[in-house]
PDB file of C-alpha atoms in Angstrom:
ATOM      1  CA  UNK A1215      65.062-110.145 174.264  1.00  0.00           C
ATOM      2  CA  UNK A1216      64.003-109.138 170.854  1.00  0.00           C
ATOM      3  CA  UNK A1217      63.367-105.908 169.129  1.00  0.00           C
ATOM      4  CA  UNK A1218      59.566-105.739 170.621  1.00  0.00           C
ATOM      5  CA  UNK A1219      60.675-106.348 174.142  1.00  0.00           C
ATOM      6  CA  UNK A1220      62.801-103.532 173.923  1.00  0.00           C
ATOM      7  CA  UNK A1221      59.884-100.999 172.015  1.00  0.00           C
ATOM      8  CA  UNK A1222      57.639-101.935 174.768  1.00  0.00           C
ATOM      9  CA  UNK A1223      60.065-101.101 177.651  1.00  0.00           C
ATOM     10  CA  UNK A1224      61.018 -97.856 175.961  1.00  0.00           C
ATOM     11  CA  UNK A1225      57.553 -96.841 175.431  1.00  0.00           C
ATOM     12  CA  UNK A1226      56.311 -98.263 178.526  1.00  0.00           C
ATOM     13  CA  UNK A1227      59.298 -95.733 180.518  1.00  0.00           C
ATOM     14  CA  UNK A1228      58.043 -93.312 177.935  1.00  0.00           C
ATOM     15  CA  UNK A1229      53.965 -93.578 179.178  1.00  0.00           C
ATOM     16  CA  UNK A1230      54.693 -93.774 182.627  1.00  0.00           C
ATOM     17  CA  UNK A1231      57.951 -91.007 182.986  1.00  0.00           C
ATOM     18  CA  UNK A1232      55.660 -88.624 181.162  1.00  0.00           C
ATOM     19  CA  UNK A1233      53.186 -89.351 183.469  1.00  0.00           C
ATOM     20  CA  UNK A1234      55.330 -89.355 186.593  1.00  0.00           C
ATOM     21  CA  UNK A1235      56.583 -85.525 185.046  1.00  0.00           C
ATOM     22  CA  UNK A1236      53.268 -84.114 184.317  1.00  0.00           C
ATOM     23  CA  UNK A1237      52.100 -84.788 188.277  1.00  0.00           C
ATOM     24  CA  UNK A1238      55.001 -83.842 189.763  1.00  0.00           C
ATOM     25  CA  UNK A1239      55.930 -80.475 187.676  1.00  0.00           C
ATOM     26  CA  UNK A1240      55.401 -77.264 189.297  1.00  0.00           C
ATOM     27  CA  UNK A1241      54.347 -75.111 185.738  1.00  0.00           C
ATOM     28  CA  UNK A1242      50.794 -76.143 183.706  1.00  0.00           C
ATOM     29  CA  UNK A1243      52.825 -75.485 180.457  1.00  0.00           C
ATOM     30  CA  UNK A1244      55.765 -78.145 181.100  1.00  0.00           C
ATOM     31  CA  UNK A1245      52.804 -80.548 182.713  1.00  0.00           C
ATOM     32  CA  UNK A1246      50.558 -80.132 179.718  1.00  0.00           C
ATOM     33  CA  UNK A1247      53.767 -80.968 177.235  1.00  0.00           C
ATOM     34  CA  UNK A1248      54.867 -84.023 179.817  1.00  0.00           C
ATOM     35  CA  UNK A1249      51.001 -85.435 178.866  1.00  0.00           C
ATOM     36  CA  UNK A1250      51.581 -85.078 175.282  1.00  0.00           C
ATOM     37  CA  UNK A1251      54.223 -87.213 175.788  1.00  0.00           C
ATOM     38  CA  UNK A1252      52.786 -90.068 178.352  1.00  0.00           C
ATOM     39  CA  UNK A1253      49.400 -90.001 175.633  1.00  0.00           C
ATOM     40  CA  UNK A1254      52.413 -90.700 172.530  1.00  0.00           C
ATOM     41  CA  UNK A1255      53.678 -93.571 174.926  1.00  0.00           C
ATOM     42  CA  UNK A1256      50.494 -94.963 175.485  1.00  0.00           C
ATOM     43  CA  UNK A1257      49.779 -94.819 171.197  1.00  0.00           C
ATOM     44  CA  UNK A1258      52.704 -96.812 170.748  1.00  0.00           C
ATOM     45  CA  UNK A1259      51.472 -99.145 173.222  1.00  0.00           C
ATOM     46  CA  UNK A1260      48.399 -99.377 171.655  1.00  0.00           C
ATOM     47  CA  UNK A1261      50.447 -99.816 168.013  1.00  0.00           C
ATOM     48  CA  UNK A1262      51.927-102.775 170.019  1.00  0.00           C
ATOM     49  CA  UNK A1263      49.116-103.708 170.325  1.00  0.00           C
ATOM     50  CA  UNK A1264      48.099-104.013 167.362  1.00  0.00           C
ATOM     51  CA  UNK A1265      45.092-101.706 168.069  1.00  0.00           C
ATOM     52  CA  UNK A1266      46.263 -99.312 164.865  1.00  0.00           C
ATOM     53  CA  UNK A1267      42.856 -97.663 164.707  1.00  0.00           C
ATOM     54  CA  UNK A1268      42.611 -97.054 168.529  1.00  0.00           C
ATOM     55  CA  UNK A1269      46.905 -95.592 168.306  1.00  0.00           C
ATOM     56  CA  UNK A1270      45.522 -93.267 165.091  1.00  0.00           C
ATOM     57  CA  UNK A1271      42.478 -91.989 167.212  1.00  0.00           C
ATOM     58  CA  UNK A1272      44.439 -91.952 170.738  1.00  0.00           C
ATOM     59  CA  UNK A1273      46.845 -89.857 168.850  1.00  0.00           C
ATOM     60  CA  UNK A1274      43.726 -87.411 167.036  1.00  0.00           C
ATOM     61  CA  UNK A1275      42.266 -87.048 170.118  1.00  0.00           C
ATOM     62  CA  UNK A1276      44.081 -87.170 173.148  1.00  0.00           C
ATOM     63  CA  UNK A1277      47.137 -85.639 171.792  1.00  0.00           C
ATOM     64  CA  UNK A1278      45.575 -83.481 168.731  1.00  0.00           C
ATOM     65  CA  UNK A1279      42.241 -81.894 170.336  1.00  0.00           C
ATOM     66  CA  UNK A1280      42.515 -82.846 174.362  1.00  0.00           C
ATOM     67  CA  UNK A1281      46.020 -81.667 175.071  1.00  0.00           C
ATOM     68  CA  UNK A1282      45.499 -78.317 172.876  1.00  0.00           C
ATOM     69  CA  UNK A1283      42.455 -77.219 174.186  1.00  0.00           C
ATOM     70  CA  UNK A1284      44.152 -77.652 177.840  1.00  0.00           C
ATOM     71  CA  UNK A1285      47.125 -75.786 176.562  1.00  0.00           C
ATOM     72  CA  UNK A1286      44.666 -73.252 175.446  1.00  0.00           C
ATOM     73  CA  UNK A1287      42.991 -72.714 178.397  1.00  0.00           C
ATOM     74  CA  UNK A1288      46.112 -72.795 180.668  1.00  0.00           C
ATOM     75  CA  UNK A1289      47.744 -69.756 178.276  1.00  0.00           C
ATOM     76  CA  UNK A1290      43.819 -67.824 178.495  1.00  0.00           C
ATOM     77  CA  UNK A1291      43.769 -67.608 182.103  1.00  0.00           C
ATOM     78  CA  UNK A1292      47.788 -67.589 182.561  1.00  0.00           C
ATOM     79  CA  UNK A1293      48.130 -69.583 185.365  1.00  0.00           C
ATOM     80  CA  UNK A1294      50.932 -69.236 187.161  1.00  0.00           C
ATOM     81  CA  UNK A1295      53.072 -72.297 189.181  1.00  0.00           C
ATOM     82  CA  UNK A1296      51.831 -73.598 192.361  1.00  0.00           C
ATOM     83  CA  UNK A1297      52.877 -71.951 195.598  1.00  0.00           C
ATOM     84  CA  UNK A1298      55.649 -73.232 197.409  1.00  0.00           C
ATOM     85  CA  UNK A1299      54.243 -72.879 200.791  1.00  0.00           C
ATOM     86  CA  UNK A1300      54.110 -76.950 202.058  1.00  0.00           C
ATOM     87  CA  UNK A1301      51.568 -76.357 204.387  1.00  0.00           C
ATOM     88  CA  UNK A1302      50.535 -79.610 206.740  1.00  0.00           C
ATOM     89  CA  UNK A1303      47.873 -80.631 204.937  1.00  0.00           C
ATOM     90  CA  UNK A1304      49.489 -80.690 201.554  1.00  0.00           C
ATOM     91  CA  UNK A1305      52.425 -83.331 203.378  1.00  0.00           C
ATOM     92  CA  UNK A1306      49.753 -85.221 204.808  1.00  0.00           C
ATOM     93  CA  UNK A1307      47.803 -85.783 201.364  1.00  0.00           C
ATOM     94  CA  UNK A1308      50.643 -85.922 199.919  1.00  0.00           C
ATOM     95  CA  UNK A1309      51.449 -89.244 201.897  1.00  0.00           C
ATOM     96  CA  UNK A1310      47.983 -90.203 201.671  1.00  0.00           C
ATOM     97  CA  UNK A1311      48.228 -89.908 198.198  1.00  0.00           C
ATOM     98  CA  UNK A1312      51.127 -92.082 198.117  1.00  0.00           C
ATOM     99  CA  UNK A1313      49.909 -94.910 200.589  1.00  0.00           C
ATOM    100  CA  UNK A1314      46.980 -95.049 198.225  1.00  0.00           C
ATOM    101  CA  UNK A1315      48.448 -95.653 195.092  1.00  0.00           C
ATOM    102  CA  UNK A1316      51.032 -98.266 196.814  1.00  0.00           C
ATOM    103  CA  UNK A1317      48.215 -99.877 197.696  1.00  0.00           C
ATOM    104  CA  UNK A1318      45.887 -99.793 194.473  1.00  0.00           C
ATOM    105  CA  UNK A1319      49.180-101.296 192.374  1.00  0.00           C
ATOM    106  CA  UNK A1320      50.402-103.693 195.498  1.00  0.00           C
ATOM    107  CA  UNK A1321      46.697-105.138 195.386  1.00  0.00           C
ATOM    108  CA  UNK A1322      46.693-105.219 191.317  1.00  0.00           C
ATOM    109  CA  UNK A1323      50.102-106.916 191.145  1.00  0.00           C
ATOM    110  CA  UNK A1324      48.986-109.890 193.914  1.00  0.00           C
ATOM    111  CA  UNK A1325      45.276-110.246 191.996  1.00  0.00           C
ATOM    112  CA  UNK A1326      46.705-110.433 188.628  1.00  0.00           C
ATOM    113  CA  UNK A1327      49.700-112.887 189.818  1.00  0.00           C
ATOM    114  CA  UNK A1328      47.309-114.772 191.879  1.00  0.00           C
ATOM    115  CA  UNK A1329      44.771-115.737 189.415  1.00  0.00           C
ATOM    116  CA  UNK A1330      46.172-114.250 186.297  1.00  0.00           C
ATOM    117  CA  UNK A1331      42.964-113.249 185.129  1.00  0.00           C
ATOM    118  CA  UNK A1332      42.278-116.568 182.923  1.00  0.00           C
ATOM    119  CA  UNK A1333      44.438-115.239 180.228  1.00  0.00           C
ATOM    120  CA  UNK A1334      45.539-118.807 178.249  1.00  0.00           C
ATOM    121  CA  UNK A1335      48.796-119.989 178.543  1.00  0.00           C
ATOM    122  CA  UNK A1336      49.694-118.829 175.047  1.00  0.00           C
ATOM    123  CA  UNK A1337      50.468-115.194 175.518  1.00  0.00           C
ATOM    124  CA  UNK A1338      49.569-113.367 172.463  1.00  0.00           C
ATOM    125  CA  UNK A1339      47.084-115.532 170.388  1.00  0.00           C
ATOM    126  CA  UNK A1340      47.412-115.827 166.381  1.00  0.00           C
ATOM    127  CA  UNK A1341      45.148-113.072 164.825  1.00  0.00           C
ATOM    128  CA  UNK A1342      43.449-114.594 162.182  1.00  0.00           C
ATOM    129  CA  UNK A1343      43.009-111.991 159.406  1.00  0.00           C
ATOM    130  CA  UNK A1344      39.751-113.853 157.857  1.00  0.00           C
ATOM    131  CA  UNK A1345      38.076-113.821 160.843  1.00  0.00           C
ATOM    132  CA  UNK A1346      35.383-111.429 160.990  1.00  0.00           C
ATOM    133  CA  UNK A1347      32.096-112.532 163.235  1.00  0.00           C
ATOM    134  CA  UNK A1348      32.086-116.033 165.198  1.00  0.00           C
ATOM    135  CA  UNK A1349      28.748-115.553 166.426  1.00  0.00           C
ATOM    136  CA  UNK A1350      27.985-113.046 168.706  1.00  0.00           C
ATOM    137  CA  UNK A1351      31.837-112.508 169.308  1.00  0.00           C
ATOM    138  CA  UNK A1352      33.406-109.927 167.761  1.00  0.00           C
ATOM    139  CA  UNK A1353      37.104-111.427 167.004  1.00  0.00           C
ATOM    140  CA  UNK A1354      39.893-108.969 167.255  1.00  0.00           C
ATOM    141  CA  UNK A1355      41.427-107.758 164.051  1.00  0.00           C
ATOM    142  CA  UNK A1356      43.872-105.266 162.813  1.00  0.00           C
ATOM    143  CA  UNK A1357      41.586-104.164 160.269  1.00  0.00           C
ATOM    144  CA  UNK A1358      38.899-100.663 160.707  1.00  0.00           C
ATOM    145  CA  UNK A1359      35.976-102.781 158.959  1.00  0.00           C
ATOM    146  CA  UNK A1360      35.837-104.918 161.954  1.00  0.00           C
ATOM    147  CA  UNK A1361      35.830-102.029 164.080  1.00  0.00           C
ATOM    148  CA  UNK A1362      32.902-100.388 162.405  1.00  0.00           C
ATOM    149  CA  UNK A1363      30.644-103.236 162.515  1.00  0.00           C
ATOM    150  CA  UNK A1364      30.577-103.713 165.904  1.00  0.00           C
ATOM    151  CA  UNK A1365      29.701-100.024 166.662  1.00  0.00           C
ATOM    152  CA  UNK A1366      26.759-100.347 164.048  1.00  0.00           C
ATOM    153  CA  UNK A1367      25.553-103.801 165.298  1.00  0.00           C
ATOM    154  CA  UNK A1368      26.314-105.298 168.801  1.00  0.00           C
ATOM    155  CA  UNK A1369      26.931-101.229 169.857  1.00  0.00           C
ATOM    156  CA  UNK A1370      24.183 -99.804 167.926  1.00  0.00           C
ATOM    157  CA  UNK A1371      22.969 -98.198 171.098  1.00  0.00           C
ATOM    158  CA  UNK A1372      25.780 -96.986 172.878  1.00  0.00           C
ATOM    159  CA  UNK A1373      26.851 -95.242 169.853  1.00  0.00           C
ATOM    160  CA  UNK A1374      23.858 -93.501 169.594  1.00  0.00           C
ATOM    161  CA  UNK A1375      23.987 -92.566 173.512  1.00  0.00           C
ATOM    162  CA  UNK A1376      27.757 -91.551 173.101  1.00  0.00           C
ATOM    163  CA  UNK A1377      26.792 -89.124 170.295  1.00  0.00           C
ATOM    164  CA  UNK A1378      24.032 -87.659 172.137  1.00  0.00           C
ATOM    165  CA  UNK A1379      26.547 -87.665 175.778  1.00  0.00           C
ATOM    166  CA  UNK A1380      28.555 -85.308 172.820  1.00  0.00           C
ATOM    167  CA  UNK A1381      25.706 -83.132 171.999  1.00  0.00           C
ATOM    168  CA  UNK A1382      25.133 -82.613 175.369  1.00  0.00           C
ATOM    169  CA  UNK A1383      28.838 -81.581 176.493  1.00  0.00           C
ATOM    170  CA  UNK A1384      28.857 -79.318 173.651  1.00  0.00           C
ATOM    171  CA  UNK A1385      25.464 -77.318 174.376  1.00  0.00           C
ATOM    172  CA  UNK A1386      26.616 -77.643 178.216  1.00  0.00           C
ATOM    173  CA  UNK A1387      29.764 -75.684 177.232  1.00  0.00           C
ATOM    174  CA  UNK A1388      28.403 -72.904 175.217  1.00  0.00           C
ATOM    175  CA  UNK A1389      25.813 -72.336 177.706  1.00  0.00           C
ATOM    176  CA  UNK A1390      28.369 -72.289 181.022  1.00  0.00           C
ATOM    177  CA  UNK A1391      30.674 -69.903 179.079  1.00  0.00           C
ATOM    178  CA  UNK A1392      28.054 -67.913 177.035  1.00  0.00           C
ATOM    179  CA  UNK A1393      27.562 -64.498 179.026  1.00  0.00           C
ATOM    180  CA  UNK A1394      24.264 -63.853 179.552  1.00  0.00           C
ATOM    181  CA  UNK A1395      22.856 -60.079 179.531  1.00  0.00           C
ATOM    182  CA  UNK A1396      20.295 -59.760 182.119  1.00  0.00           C
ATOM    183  CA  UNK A1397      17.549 -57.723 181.300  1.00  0.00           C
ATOM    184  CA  UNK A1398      16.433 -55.003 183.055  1.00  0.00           C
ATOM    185  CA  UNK A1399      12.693 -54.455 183.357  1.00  0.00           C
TER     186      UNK A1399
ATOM    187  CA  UNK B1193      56.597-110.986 171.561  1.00  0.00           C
ATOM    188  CA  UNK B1194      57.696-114.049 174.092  1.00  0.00           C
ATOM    189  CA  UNK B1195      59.088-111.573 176.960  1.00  0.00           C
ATOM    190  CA  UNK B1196      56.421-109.700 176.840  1.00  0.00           C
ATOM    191  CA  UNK B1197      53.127-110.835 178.383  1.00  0.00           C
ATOM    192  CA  UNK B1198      49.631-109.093 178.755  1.00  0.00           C
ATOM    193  CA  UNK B1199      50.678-108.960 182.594  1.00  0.00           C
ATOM    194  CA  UNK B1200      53.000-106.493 181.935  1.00  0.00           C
ATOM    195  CA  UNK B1201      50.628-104.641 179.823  1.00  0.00           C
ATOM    196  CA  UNK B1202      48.028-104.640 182.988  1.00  0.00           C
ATOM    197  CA  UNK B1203      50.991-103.948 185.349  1.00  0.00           C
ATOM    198  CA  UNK B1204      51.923-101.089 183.341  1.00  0.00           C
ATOM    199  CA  UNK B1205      47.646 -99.602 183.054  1.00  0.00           C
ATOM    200  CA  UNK B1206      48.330-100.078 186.860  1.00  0.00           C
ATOM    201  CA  UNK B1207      50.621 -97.942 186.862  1.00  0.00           C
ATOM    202  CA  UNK B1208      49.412 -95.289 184.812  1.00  0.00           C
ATOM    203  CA  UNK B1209      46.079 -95.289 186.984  1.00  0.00           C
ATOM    204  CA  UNK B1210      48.286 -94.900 190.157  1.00  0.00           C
ATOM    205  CA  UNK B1211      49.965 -92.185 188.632  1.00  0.00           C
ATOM    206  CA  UNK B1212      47.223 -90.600 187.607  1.00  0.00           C
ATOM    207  CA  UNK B1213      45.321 -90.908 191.257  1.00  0.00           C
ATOM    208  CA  UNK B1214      48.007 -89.467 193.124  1.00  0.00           C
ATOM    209  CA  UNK B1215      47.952 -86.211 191.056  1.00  0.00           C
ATOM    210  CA  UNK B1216      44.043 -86.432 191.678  1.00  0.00           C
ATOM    211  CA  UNK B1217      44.819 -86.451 195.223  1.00  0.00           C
ATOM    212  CA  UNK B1218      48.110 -84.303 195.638  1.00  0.00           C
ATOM    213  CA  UNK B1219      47.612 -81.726 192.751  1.00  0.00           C
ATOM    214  CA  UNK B1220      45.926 -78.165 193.683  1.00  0.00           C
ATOM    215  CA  UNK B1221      45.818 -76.432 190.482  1.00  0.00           C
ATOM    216  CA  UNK B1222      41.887 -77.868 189.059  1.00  0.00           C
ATOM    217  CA  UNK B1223      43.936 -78.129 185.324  1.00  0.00           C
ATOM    218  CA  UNK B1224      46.366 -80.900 186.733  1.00  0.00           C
ATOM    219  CA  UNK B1225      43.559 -82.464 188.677  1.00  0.00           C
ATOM    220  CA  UNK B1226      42.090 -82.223 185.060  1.00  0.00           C
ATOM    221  CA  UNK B1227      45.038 -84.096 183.252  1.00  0.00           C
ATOM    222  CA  UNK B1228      45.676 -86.582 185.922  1.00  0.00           C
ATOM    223  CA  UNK B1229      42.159 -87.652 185.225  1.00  0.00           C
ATOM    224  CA  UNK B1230      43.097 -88.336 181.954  1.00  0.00           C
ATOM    225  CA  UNK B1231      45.830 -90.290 182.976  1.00  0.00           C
ATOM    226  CA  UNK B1232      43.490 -92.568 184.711  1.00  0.00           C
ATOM    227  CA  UNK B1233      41.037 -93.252 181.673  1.00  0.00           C
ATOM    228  CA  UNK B1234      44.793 -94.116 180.257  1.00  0.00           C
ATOM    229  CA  UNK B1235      45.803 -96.403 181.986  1.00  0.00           C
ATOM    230  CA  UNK B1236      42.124 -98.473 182.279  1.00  0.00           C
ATOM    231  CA  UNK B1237      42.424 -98.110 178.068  1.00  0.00           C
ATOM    232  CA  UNK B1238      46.155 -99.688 178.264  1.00  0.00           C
ATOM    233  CA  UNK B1239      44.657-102.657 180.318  1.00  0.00           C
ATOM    234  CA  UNK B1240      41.425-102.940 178.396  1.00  0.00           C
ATOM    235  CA  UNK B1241      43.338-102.737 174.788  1.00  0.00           C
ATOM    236  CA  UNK B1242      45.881-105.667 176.218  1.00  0.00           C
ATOM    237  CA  UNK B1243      42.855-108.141 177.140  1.00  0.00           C
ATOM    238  CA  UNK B1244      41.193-107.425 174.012  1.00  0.00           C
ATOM    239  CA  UNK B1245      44.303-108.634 172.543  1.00  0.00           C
ATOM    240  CA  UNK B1246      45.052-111.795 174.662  1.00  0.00           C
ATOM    241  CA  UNK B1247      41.625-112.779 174.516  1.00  0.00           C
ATOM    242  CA  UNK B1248      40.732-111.906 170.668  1.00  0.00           C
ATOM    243  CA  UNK B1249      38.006-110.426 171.391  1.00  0.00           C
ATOM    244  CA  UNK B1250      37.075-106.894 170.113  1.00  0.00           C
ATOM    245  CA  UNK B1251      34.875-105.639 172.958  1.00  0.00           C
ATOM    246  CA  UNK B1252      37.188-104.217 174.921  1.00  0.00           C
ATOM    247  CA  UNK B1253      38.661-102.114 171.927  1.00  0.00           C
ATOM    248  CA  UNK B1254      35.417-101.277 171.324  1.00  0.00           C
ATOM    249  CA  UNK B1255      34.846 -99.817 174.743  1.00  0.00           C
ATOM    250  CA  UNK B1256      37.911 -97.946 174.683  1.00  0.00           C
ATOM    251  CA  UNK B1257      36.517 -96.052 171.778  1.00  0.00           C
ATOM    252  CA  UNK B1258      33.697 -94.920 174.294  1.00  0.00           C
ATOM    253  CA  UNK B1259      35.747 -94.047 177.000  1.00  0.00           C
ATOM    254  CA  UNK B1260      37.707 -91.585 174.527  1.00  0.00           C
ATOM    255  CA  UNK B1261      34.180 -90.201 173.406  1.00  0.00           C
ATOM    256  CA  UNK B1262      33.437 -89.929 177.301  1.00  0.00           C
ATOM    257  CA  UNK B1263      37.099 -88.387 177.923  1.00  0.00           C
ATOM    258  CA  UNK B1264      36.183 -85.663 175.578  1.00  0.00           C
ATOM    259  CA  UNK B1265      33.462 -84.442 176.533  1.00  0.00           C
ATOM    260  CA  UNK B1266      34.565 -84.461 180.028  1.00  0.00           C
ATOM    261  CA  UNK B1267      37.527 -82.385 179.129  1.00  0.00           C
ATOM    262  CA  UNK B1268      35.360 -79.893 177.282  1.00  0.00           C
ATOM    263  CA  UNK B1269      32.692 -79.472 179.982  1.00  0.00           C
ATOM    264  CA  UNK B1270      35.260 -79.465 182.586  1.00  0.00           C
ATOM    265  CA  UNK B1271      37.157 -76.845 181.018  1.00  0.00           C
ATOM    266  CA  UNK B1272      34.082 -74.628 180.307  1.00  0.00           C
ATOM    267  CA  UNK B1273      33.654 -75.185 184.020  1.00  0.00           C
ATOM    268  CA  UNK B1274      36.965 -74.279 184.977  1.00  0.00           C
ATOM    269  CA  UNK B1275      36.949 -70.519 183.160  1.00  0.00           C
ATOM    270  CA  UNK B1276      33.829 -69.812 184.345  1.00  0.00           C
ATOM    271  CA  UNK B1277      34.924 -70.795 188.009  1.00  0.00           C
ATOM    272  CA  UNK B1278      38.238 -68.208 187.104  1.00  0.00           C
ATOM    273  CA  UNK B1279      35.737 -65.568 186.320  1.00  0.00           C
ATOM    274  CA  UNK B1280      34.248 -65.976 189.310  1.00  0.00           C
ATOM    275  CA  UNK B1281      37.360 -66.267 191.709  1.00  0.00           C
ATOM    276  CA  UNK B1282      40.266 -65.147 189.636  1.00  0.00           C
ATOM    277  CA  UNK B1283      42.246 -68.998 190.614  1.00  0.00           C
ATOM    278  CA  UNK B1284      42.431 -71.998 189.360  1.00  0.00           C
ATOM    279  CA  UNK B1285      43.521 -73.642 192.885  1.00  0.00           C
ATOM    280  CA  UNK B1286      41.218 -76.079 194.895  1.00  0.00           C
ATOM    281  CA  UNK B1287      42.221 -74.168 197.882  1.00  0.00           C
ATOM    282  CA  UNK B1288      40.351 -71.007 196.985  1.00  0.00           C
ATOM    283  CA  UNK B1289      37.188 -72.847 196.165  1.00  0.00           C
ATOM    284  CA  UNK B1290      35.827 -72.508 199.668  1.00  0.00           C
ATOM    285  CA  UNK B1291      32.523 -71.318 199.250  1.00  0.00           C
ATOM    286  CA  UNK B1292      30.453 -74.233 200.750  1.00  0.00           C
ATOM    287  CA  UNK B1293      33.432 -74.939 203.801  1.00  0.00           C
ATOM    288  CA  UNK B1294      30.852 -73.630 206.652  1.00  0.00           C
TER     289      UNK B1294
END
């Protein structure tokens, strides 16, 4: 077991605990904090990885913008912690909740054992640092330049579509919390 | 990295999506619902990031790079959402949200 072994496993218990804390804590404040930390596990992963660029923006976003503007909102409207009143619907989809995700991971485990997804044999591939374009396939590379051309070639459109999806959300949100002063005739 | 193979990588997105549906499912207040979601898009990025990688291919990066822009704006609108549902009802809990029940 070598030093990366043991990096993944601690950020791996790091991405998933966090996780595991944020759904089960009672308080939004302690939740929202627990995220930060699952969405720092999952960076690391990415750093792993070798996705740098993705860990950097995971990191911007997620944990920079994302998580503050949820810790924002939670200390605007003060919410308090849930009530403790375990009523029987909240047991039963609780359990629900729990048969279903046994499920979703029992079925993942047995597909991906069963036909291991056609990953080759050699785990983790040489990445070759010259490579830029074979063709139409993008190879994967540490480096941003790669990164960049396939948004503004082979993803030309989507990019354009996310942008727009963007524009959208943000005139969405000033209109939904924009108060409107209804005239009076 | 010999140990380590992109199974565990999927095993752990698995994970994180499993985690992330059961505070979907179990959670009440709409801002953990909220997060869990995010959790989700997590773990399907963890998964997509570790193929991308075992298969040298940069397509799935690139896709996680949408599904962050997507996340975003999600957040954003769901949040404006949210506050303007708290004006309305003074909670955030999917309980009191009852008005189409009958």
């Amino acid at each position: 077991m070598n030093l990366l072994d043991l990096l993944f496993f601690f950020f791996s218990s790091l991405a998933a605990g966090g996780g595991l804390l944020m759904v089960v804590s009672k308080h939004p404040v302690p939740a929202a904090l627990f995220m930060i930390l699952s969405l720092v596990g999952v960076a690391s992963l990415f750093v792993l990885l070798e996705a740098f660029f993705l860990a950097i923006l995971q990191i911007l976003v997620y944990a920079g913008a994302v998580m503050v503007l949820f810790l924002f909102i939670i200390m605007l409207l003060d919410v308090g912690p849930d009530g403790g009143k375990a009523s029987k619907i909240r047991i039963l989809s609780g359990f629900a909740g729990a048969v279903a995700v046994g499920l979703i991971i029992v079925l993942l485990l047995h597909f991906s054992q069963q036909s291991g997804f056609g990953l080759s044999s050699n785990a983790w591939p040489e990445i070759n640092a010259d490579s830029f374009v074979n063709g139409s396939n993008l190879t994967f590379s540490t480096s941003v330049k790669n990164f960049g051309y396939g948004l503004f070639t082979k993803y030309m459109l989507p990019l354009q579509v996310a942008g727009f999806l963007l524009l959208a959300a943000m005139v969405g949100v000033i209109i939904l919390s924009k108060k409107f002063r209804i005239k009076k005739p | 990295m010999e140990l380590v193979t992109p199974h565990h990588f999927l095993a752990l997105g698995a994970l994180l999506f499993g985690i992330g549906f059961f505070g979907v499912v179990v959670r009440r207040n709409l801002l953990l619902v909220l997060m869990s979601l995010e959790l989700m898009l997590n773990g399907v990025n963890v998964a997509l990031v570790s193929f991308s990688r075992a298969g040298l291919n940069l397509d799935g990066s690139l896709f996680v790079f949408f599904i962050m822009t997507v996340a975003a704006a999600e957040v954003a609108l769901g949040l404006a959402l949210l506050v303007a549902l708290y004006k309305r009802r003074q909670s955030v809990f999917s309980e009191d949200m009852s008005l189409l029940r009958n």
